CSV table of C-alpha atoms and ligand atoms in Angstrom, one decimal:
chain,number,residue,atom,x,y,z
Z,1,UNK,CA,0.2,0.0,0.1
Z,2,UNK,CA,1.3,3.4,-0.8
Z,3,UNK,CA,2.0,6.2,2.0
Z,4,UNK,CA,0.4,9.0,1.1
Z,5,UNK,CA,-0.2,11.8,3.7
Z,6,UNK,CA,-2.5,14.6,3.8
Z,7,UNK,CA,-3.3,17.8,6.0
Z,8,UNK,CA,-4.1,21.2,5.7
Z,9,UNK,CA,-5.3,24.3,7.5
Z,10,UNK,CA,-8.1,27.0,7.2
Z,11,UNK,CA,-6.9,30.2,5.7
Z,12,UNK,CA,-8.9,32.0,8.7
Z,13,UNK,CA,-5.0,33.5,10.0
Z,14,UNK,CA,-1.8,33.2,10.8
Z,15,UNK,CA,-0.7,30.0,12.0
Z,16,UNK,CA,0.3,29.9,15.3
Z,17,UNK,CA,2.1,28.0,18.3
Z,18,UNK,CA,-0.8,25.7,18.6
Z,19,UNK,CA,-0.8,24.9,14.7
Z,20,UNK,CA,2.9,24.3,15.3
Z,21,UNK,CA,3.0,22.2,18.1
Z,22,UNK,CA,0.0,20.3,17.3
Z,23,UNK,CA,0.6,19.3,13.6
Z,24,UNK,CA,3.2,21.3,11.9
Z,25,UNK,CA,6.4,20.2,13.8
Z,26,UNK,CA,4.8,16.5,13.1
Z,27,UNK,CA,4.3,17.4,8.9
Z,28,UNK,CA,8.4,18.3,9.4
Z,29,UNK,CA,9.2,14.9,11.0
Z,30,UNK,CA,7.5,13.1,8.4
Z,31,UNK,CA,8.4,15.1,5.4
Z,32,UNK,CA,12.1,14.6,7.0
Z,33,UNK,CA,11.6,11.0,7.6
Z,34,UNK,CA,10.8,10.7,3.5
Z,35,UNK,CA,8.7,7.7,4.1
Z,36,UNK,CA,5.7,8.5,1.9
Z,37,UNK,CA,4.8,8.3,-1.6
Z,38,UNK,CA,2.7,11.7,-1.5
Z,39,UNK,CA,2.5,14.7,0.9
Z,40,UNK,CA,-0.5,17.0,0.1
Z,41,UNK,CA,-0.9,20.2,2.0
Z,42,UNK,CA,-4.4,21.2,1.5
Z,43,UNK,CA,-5.0,25.1,2.5
Z,44,UNK,CA,-8.7,25.0,2.9
Z,45,UNK,CA,-10.3,28.3,1.6
Z,46,UNK,CA,-13.8,26.3,0.9
Z,47,UNK,CA,-13.6,25.2,4.6
Z,48,UNK,CA,-13.3,28.3,5.9
Z,49,UNK,CA,-15.7,30.1,3.7
Z,50,UNK,CA,-18.1,27.9,5.7
Z,51,UNK,CA,-18.0,30.0,8.3
Z,52,UNK,CA,-16.7,33.1,6.6
Z,53,UNK,CA,-19.3,33.5,3.8
Z,54,UNK,CA,-19.3,37.3,4.5
Z,55,UNK,CA,-15.5,37.7,4.4
Z,56,UNK,CA,-14.0,36.0,1.5
Z,57,UNK,CA,-11.2,38.9,1.6
Z,58,UNK,CA,-10.1,37.4,4.9
Z,59,UNK,CA,-9.9,33.7,3.5
Z,60,UNK,CA,-8.1,35.3,0.3
Z,61,UNK,CA,-6.0,37.2,2.3
Z,62,UNK,CA,-4.6,34.4,4.6
Z,63,UNK,CA,-3.6,32.0,1.9
Z,64,UNK,CA,0.0,33.5,1.2
Z,65,UNK,CA,0.2,34.2,5.0
Z,66,UNK,CA,-0.5,30.5,5.7
Z,67,UNK,CA,2.0,29.7,2.9
Z,68,UNK,CA,4.7,31.7,4.8
Z,69,UNK,CA,4.0,30.1,8.0
Z,70,UNK,CA,4.4,26.4,6.0
Z,71,UNK,CA,8.1,27.4,4.3
Z,72,UNK,CA,9.1,29.4,7.5
Z,73,UNK,CA,8.8,25.8,9.5
Z,74,UNK,CA,10.8,24.2,6.8
Z,75,UNK,CA,8.2,22.4,4.6
Z,76,UNK,CA,9.7,22.1,1.7
Z,77,UNK,CA,8.2,22.1,-1.7
Z,78,UNK,CA,10.1,20.1,-3.4
Z,79,UNK,CA,8.9,17.6,-1.0
Z,80,UNK,CA,5.3,18.6,-0.8
Z,81,UNK,CA,2.6,19.4,-2.9
Z,82,UNK,CA,0.7,22.6,-1.7
Z,83,UNK,CA,-2.4,23.1,-3.1
Z,84,UNK,CA,-5.7,25.3,-2.9
Z,85,UNK,CA,-9.0,23.6,-2.0
Z,86,UNK,CA,-11.3,25.7,-4.1
Z,87,UNK,CA,-9.6,25.2,-7.3
Z,88,UNK,CA,-10.0,21.5,-7.2
Z,89,UNK,CA,-13.5,20.6,-8.7
Z,90,UNK,CA,-13.6,16.7,-8.1
Z,91,UNK,CA,-13.7,18.0,-4.3
Z,92,UNK,CA,-17.4,19.4,-4.2
Z,93,UNK,CA,-18.5,16.5,-6.5
Z,94,UNK,CA,-16.8,13.7,-4.3
Z,95,UNK,CA,-18.6,15.8,-1.4
Z,96,UNK,CA,-22.1,15.7,-2.9
Z,97,UNK,CA,-22.0,11.9,-3.3
Z,98,UNK,CA,-20.7,11.2,-0.1
Z,99,UNK,CA,-23.8,13.4,1.6
Z,100,UNK,CA,-25.9,10.3,0.7
Z,101,UNK,CA,-24.1,8.1,2.7
Z,102,UNK,CA,-24.4,10.1,6.2
Z,103,UNK,CA,-27.4,10.8,8.1
Z,104,UNK,CA,-27.9,14.5,9.4
Z,105,UNK,CA,-28.3,13.0,13.1
Z,106,UNK,CA,-25.1,11.5,12.5
Z,107,UNK,CA,-23.5,14.8,11.3
Z,108,UNK,CA,-24.9,16.8,14.5
Z,109,UNK,CA,-23.4,14.5,17.0
Z,110,UNK,CA,-19.8,15.3,15.7
Z,111,UNK,CA,-18.3,16.8,19.2
Z,112,UNK,CA,-16.4,19.0,17.5
Z,113,UNK,CA,-18.9,20.5,15.0
Z,114,UNK,CA,-21.0,21.1,18.3
Z,115,UNK,CA,-18.2,23.1,19.8
Z,116,UNK,CA,-17.6,25.0,17.3
Z,117,UNK,CA,-21.4,26.0,16.6
Z,118,UNK,CA,-21.5,27.2,20.0
Z,119,UNK,CA,-18.2,29.0,19.7
Z,120,UNK,CA,-19.2,30.5,16.5
Z,121,UNK,CA,-22.7,31.7,18.3
Z,122,UNK,CA,-24.8,29.8,15.4
Z,123,UNK,CA,-26.8,28.8,17.6
Z,124,UNK,CA,-27.7,32.0,18.9
Z,125,UNK,CA,-27.9,34.0,15.7
Z,126,UNK,CA,-30.9,34.6,14.0
Z,127,UNK,CA,-29.5,33.9,10.5
Z,128,UNK,CA,-29.0,30.3,12.2
Z,129,UNK,CA,-26.2,27.8,11.3
Z,130,UNK,CA,-25.1,27.4,7.6
Z,131,UNK,CA,-26.0,24.3,6.4
Z,132,UNK,CA,-21.9,24.3,4.8
Z,133,UNK,CA,-21.1,24.5,8.3
Z,134,UNK,CA,-22.7,21.3,9.4
Z,135,UNK,CA,-21.2,19.6,6.6
Z,136,UNK,CA,-18.0,20.4,6.6
Z,137,UNK,CA,-16.8,16.9,8.3
Z,138,UNK,CA,-18.3,15.2,5.0
Z,139,UNK,CA,-16.5,17.9,2.1
Z,140,UNK,CA,-13.1,16.9,4.8
Z,141,UNK,CA,-13.8,13.2,4.0
Z,142,UNK,CA,-13.7,14.8,0.2
Z,143,UNK,CA,-10.5,16.0,0.5
Z,144,UNK,CA,-8.8,13.0,2.6
Z,145,UNK,CA,-10.4,10.5,-0.1
Z,146,UNK,CA,-9.7,12.2,-2.8
Z,147,UNK,CA,-5.7,11.2,-2.8
Z,148,UNK,CA,-6.6,8.1,-1.2
Z,149,UNK,CA,-4.5,9.5,1.8
Z,150,UNK,CA,-4.0,7.3,4.9
Z,151,UNK,CA,-1.9,9.4,7.0
Z,152,UNK,CA,-3.1,12.5,8.6
Z,153,UNK,CA,-0.8,14.8,10.9
Z,154,UNK,CA,-3.6,16.6,13.1
Z,155,UNK,CA,-4.7,18.0,16.3
Z,156,UNK,CA,-6.9,16.3,18.5
Z,157,UNK,CA,-10.0,18.3,17.2
Z,158,UNK,CA,-9.6,16.6,14.5
Z,159,UNK,CA,-10.2,13.1,15.4
Z,160,UNK,CA,-14.1,13.4,14.9
Z,161,UNK,CA,-13.8,14.5,11.0
Z,162,UNK,CA,-11.4,11.9,11.0
Z,163,UNK,CA,-13.6,9.0,12.3
Z,164,UNK,CA,-16.6,10.7,9.9
Z,165,UNK,CA,-14.0,10.1,7.3
Z,166,UNK,CA,-13.3,6.4,7.7
Z,167,UNK,CA,-17.3,5.7,8.1
Z,168,UNK,CA,-17.9,7.2,4.8
Z,169,UNK,CA,-15.1,5.1,3.0
Z,170,UNK,CA,-16.4,2.0,4.7
Z,171,UNK,CA,-20.1,2.6,3.6
Z,172,UNK,CA,-19.0,3.6,0.3
Z,173,UNK,CA,-16.9,0.4,-0.3
Z,174,UNK,CA,-19.4,-2.0,1.1
Z,175,UNK,CA,-22.3,-0.4,-0.8
Z,176,UNK,CA,-20.8,-0.2,-4.0
Z,177,UNK,CA,-18.6,-3.6,-3.5
Z,178,UNK,CA,-15.3,-1.9,-4.2
Z,179,UNK,CA,-11.9,-0.8,-2.4
Z,180,UNK,CA,-11.5,2.2,-4.5
Z,181,UNK,CA,-11.5,4.5,-0.7
Z,182,UNK,CA,-8.7,4.1,1.6
Z,183,UNK,CA,-9.0,4.5,5.4
Z,184,UNK,CA,-6.6,6.9,7.0
Z,185,UNK,CA,-5.6,7.3,10.7
Z,186,UNK,CA,-4.6,10.1,12.6
Z,187,UNK,CA,-0.9,11.2,13.3
Z,188,UNK,CA,-0.9,12.9,16.7
Z,189,UNK,CA,2.2,14.5,18.8
Z,190,UNK,CA,3.8,12.4,21.2
Z,191,UNK,CA,3.5,14.8,24.0
Z,192,UNK,CA,-0.3,14.8,25.1
Z,193,UNK,CA,0.1,18.3,26.0
Z,194,UNK,CA,0.3,19.1,22.5
Z,195,UNK,CA,-3.1,17.5,21.2
Z,196,UNK,CA,-5.0,20.9,22.0
Z,197,UNK,CA,-2.6,23.7,23.2
Z,198,UNK,CA,-4.7,26.0,25.2
Z,199,UNK,CA,-5.0,30.0,24.2
Z,200,UNK,CA,-3.3,32.7,26.2
Z,201,UNK,CA,-6.4,33.4,27.7
Z,202,UNK,CA,-6.6,30.0,29.2
Z,203,UNK,CA,-9.6,28.9,26.9
Z,204,UNK,CA,-9.3,25.3,26.4
Z,205,UNK,CA,-7.9,25.9,22.4
Z,206,UNK,CA,-5.7,27.9,20.9
Z,207,UNK,CA,-7.7,28.7,18.1
Z,208,UNK,CA,-7.4,32.0,15.4
Z,209,UNK,CA,-10.9,32.4,15.6
Z,210,UNK,CA,-10.6,32.8,19.0
Z,211,UNK,CA,-7.9,35.8,19.1
Z,212,UNK,CA,-5.8,33.9,21.9
Z,213,UNK,CA,-2.6,32.9,19.8
Z,214,UNK,CA,0.8,33.5,19.7
Z,215,UNK,CA,1.3,33.6,15.9
Z,216,UNK,CA,4.8,32.1,14.7
Z,217,UNK,CA,4.8,35.5,13.0
Z,218,UNK,CA,5.2,37.9,16.2
Z,219,UNK,CA,7.9,39.9,16.6
Z,220,UNK,CA,9.9,39.7,20.2
Z,221,UNK,CA,7.8,42.3,22.0
Z,222,UNK,CA,4.7,40.9,20.9
Z,223,UNK,CA,5.8,37.6,22.2
Z,224,UNK,CA,7.0,39.3,25.5
Z,225,UNK,CA,3.6,41.2,25.8
Z,226,UNK,CA,1.2,38.1,25.4
Z,227,UNK,CA,3.2,36.1,28.3
Z,228,UNK,CA,3.2,38.5,30.4
Z,229,UNK,CA,-0.5,38.7,30.1
Z,230,UNK,CA,-1.2,34.9,30.5
Z,231,UNK,CA,-3.1,34.4,33.6
Z,232,UNK,CA,-1.9,32.9,36.8
Z,233,UNK,CA,-3.2,32.3,40.3
Z,234,UNK,CA,-2.3,35.6,42.1
Z,235,UNK,CA,-0.7,34.7,44.9
Z,236,UNK,CA,1.8,35.6,47.7
Z,237,UNK,CA,5.4,34.3,46.5
Z,238,UNK,CA,6.1,32.0,49.4
Z,239,UNK,CA,2.4,31.0,49.0
Z,240,UNK,CA,2.6,27.2,46.9
Z,241,UNK,CA,2.3,27.9,43.0
Z,242,UNK,CA,-0.5,25.6,41.3
Z,243,UNK,CA,0.4,24.2,38.2
Z,244,UNK,CA,-2.7,22.4,37.4
Z,245,UNK,CA,-4.6,24.5,34.9
Z,246,UNK,CA,-1.7,27.1,34.6
Z,247,UNK,CA,-1.2,27.9,31.2
Z,248,UNK,CA,2.5,29.1,31.6
Z,249,UNK,CA,3.2,25.6,33.1
Z,250,UNK,CA,1.6,24.1,29.8
Z,251,UNK,CA,3.7,26.0,27.5
Z,252,UNK,CA,6.8,24.9,29.2
Z,253,UNK,CA,5.7,21.4,29.1
Z,254,UNK,CA,5.6,21.7,25.8
Z,255,UNK,CA,8.3,23.8,24.6
Z,256,UNK,CA,11.1,23.4,27.8
Z,257,UNK,CA,14.4,21.0,27.2
Z,258,UNK,CA,17.0,20.6,29.3
Z,259,UNK,CA,19.4,22.7,27.9
Z,260,UNK,CA,17.2,25.7,28.5
Z,261,UNK,CA,17.6,25.5,32.1
Z,262,UNK,CA,21.7,25.5,31.5
Z,263,UNK,CA,21.2,29.0,29.2
Z,264,UNK,CA,18.2,30.5,31.0
Z,265,UNK,CA,17.6,29.3,34.4
Z,266,UNK,CA,20.6,27.7,35.6
Z,267,UNK,CA,18.8,27.1,39.3
Z,268,UNK,CA,17.2,24.0,38.0
Z,269,UNK,CA,18.6,20.9,36.0
Z,270,UNK,CA,14.8,20.0,34.6
Z,271,UNK,CA,11.4,21.0,34.5
Z,272,UNK,CA,10.6,18.3,37.3
Z,273,UNK,CA,12.8,20.3,39.4
Z,274,UNK,CA,11.1,23.4,38.5
Z,275,UNK,CA,7.5,22.1,39.2
Z,276,UNK,CA,8.7,20.7,42.4
Z,277,UNK,CA,10.1,23.9,43.7
Z,278,UNK,CA,6.8,25.9,42.1
Z,279,UNK,CA,4.8,23.9,44.3
Z,280,UNK,CA,6.6,24.0,47.1
Z,281,UNK,CA,6.5,27.9,46.8
Z,282,UNK,CA,9.0,30.6,46.6
Z,283,UNK,CA,9.1,31.2,42.8
Z,284,UNK,CA,7.4,34.3,41.6
Z,285,UNK,CA,5.2,34.0,38.3
Z,286,UNK,CA,7.1,36.9,37.0
Z,287,UNK,CA,10.2,34.5,37.0
Z,288,UNK,CA,8.5,31.5,35.0
Z,289,UNK,CA,7.0,34.1,32.7
Z,290,UNK,CA,10.7,35.3,31.5
Z,291,UNK,CA,11.9,32.0,31.5
Z,292,UNK,CA,8.8,31.2,29.2
Z,293,UNK,CA,9.4,33.8,27.2
Z,294,UNK,CA,13.2,33.4,26.8
Z,295,UNK,CA,12.6,29.9,25.6
Z,296,UNK,CA,9.5,31.4,23.2
Z,297,UNK,CA,11.7,33.7,21.6
Z,298,UNK,CA,14.8,31.5,21.3
Z,299,UNK,CA,12.2,29.0,19.1
Z,300,UNK,CA,10.2,31.5,17.0
Z,301,UNK,CA,13.2,33.8,16.2
Z,302,UNK,CA,14.5,31.5,13.4
Z,303,UNK,CA,11.1,30.8,12.1
Z,304,UNK,CA,10.1,34.5,11.9
Z,305,UNK,CA,13.5,35.4,10.4
Z,306,UNK,CA,13.0,33.0,7.7
Z,307,UNK,CA,9.1,34.0,7.5
Z,308,UNK,CA,10.2,37.6,6.3
Z,309,UNK,CA,12.7,36.2,4.0
Z,310,UNK,CA,10.0,34.5,2.0
Z,311,UNK,CA,7.9,37.3,2.6
Z,312,UNK,CA,9.9,38.7,-0.5
Z,313,UNK,CA,9.2,36.0,-2.3
Z,314,UNK,CA,6.0,36.2,-3.3
Z,315,UNK,CA,5.7,35.7,-6.8
Z,316,UNK,CA,7.6,32.4,-6.5
Z,317,UNK,CA,5.6,31.5,-3.6
Z,318,UNK,CA,2.5,32.1,-5.9
Z,319,UNK,CA,4.1,29.5,-8.7
Z,320,UNK,CA,4.9,26.7,-6.1
Z,321,UNK,CA,1.1,27.0,-5.2
Z,322,UNK,CA,-0.1,27.1,-9.0
Z,323,UNK,CA,2.1,24.0,-9.8
Z,324,UNK,CA,1.2,22.2,-6.3
Z,325,UNK,CA,-2.7,23.0,-7.0
Z,326,UNK,CA,-2.5,21.4,-10.8
Z,327,UNK,CA,-1.0,18.5,-9.7
Z,328,UNK,CA,-3.8,17.8,-6.8
Z,329,UNK,CA,-5.9,18.9,-9.5
Z,330,UNK,CA,-4.9,16.0,-11.4
Z,331,UNK,CA,-4.9,13.4,-8.9
Z,332,UNK,CA,-8.3,14.2,-7.4
Z,333,UNK,CA,-9.9,14.0,-10.7
Z,334,UNK,CA,-8.8,10.8,-11.4
Z,335,UNK,CA,-9.9,9.6,-7.9
Z,336,UNK,CA,-13.3,10.8,-8.6
Z,337,UNK,CA,-13.2,8.8,-12.0
Z,338,UNK,CA,-12.6,6.0,-10.0
Z,339,UNK,CA,-15.2,7.0,-7.4
Z,340,UNK,CA,-17.8,7.2,-10.6
Z,341,UNK,CA,-16.7,4.1,-12.2
Z,342,UNK,CA,-17.4,2.1,-8.6
Z,343,UNK,CA,-20.9,3.7,-8.3
Z,344,UNK,CA,-21.5,3.1,-12.0
Z,345,UNK,CA,-22.3,6.3,-12.8
Z,346,UNK,CA,-19.4,6.9,-15.6
Z,347,UNK,CA,-22.3,6.6,-18.2
Z,348,UNK,CA,-20.0,6.9,-21.2
Z,349,UNK,CA,-17.0,5.2,-20.5
Z,350,UNK,CA,-18.2,2.3,-21.9
Z,351,UNK,CA,-20.8,1.3,-24.5
Z,352,UNK,CA,-23.0,-0.6,-21.9
Z,353,UNK,CA,-25.7,1.8,-21.3
Z,354,UNK,CA,-29.0,0.2,-21.7
Z,355,UNK,CA,-32.5,-0.2,-20.0
Z,356,UNK,CA,-32.7,-2.5,-17.4
Z,357,UNK,CA,-35.8,-4.4,-18.6
Z,358,UNK,CA,-35.1,-4.5,-22.4
D,1,LIG,P1,-10.1,28.1,12.8
D,1,LIG,O1,-10.6,28.9,14.4
D,1,LIG,O2,-10.4,29.1,12.1
D,1,LIG,O3,-10.7,26.9,12.9
D,1,LIG,P2,-7.7,26.8,14.0
D,1,LIG,O4,-6.7,27.7,14.9
D,1,LIG,O5,-8.6,26.2,14.8
D,1,LIG,O6,-8.8,27.7,13.1
D,1,LIG,P3,-7.1,25.2,11.8
D,1,LIG,O7,-7.1,25.7,10.4
D,1,LIG,O8,-8.8,24.8,12.0
D,1,LIG,O9,-6.7,26.1,13.0
D,1,LIG,O10,-6.5,23.6,12.0
D,1,LIG,C1,-5.5,23.1,11.5
D,1,LIG,C2,-4.8,22.1,12.4
D,1,LIG,O11,-4.0,22.5,13.6
D,1,LIG,C3,-5.9,21.1,12.8
D,1,LIG,O12,-5.2,19.8,12.4
D,1,LIG,C4,-6.0,21.3,14.0
D,1,LIG,O13,-6.2,20.1,15.1
D,1,LIG,C5,-4.4,22.1,14.4
D,1,LIG,N1,-4.6,23.0,15.6
D,1,LIG,C6,-5.3,24.1,15.6
D,1,LIG,N2,-5.7,24.5,16.6
D,1,LIG,C7,-4.6,23.4,17.4
D,1,LIG,C8,-4.5,23.6,19.0
D,1,LIG,N3,-4.9,24.9,19.8
D,1,LIG,N4,-3.5,22.9,19.5
D,1,LIG,C9,-3.4,21.7,19.0
D,1,LIG,N5,-3.3,21.4,17.1
D,1,LIG,C10,-4.0,22.7,16.9
D,2,LIG,MG1,-10.1,24.8,13.5
């Protein structure tokens, strides 16, 4: 079996450190392992429009922003195909056929969709919930299956989407008695804290739509301000510190390495020592924020610098996107042909279109 990696992001804003630890770092690892036949990254503009229909400019403007983030973290256009979702005509057609395989109650049960409906206030608005939004797990199944992808590096919030995709694949292959579609599996980061990085406001998820992010493009000052604004439990310095639910510690857990202690916090050798000492009291929150700031600055500086360099090369980047999109159009069109053949709706591909009881 071929190894086909597919992943993507909605161009609703620049990418942030939640994306970085939840999915981008894993993509980089997979890219560098080189154990794949095809690696596709889809910029999911059509999906972004499902909750931004009134603001296509935002989606349009963020396509290159997201591309800059990809290139800045080290995704390599010689190894990865970058494509724009809405430019692939096979995807909405596949979506239409898959929609017949999924019941409405099944869609509405999707826990991620449920929480996103709530988060975006669709349940409260008079205009109500866009059909396209509830349907996006099906269109995501089209994205994945169009490339016969089996490896999907994503954050935890995407697991219900992949489950839905597998259900569609199984139904399709069973109903049409075929093995045309391929089941996929998620690749999650090894550190569970990275599954769903919280926002700097302590919200359960750092998310472009919630404005609680540290972006890969943020400058030194902005990062520092954001770290300082993180909410910790106010207390006297010698009172025991509480780690549970403390976002500064969550971010430390994700980014800290032993070598950071030597460099920035030589009183301790490792994270466990720091945590114990914090819980015993005597360490102020200003001190751990300063430590986190040092670590984030070190991690993000080279990314930001590369990003600024790539920002001077937009025509070349647009070219990369064009080439990738053309390649993706070909692959997805072939899958659409396979799907229609399996469904026997490829009417003119052979000469046996007839009436049953002739
Ligand atoms: P939006 O608010 O527009 O939905 P988002 O910040 O959720 O944006 P997406 O483009 O929906 O970002 O997600 C892209 C990928 O990044 C997905 O694989 C998702 O699981 C992952 N991801 C997003 N936010 C986080 C996070 N806070 N922690 C870990 N992974 C994340
Ligand atoms: Mg999202």
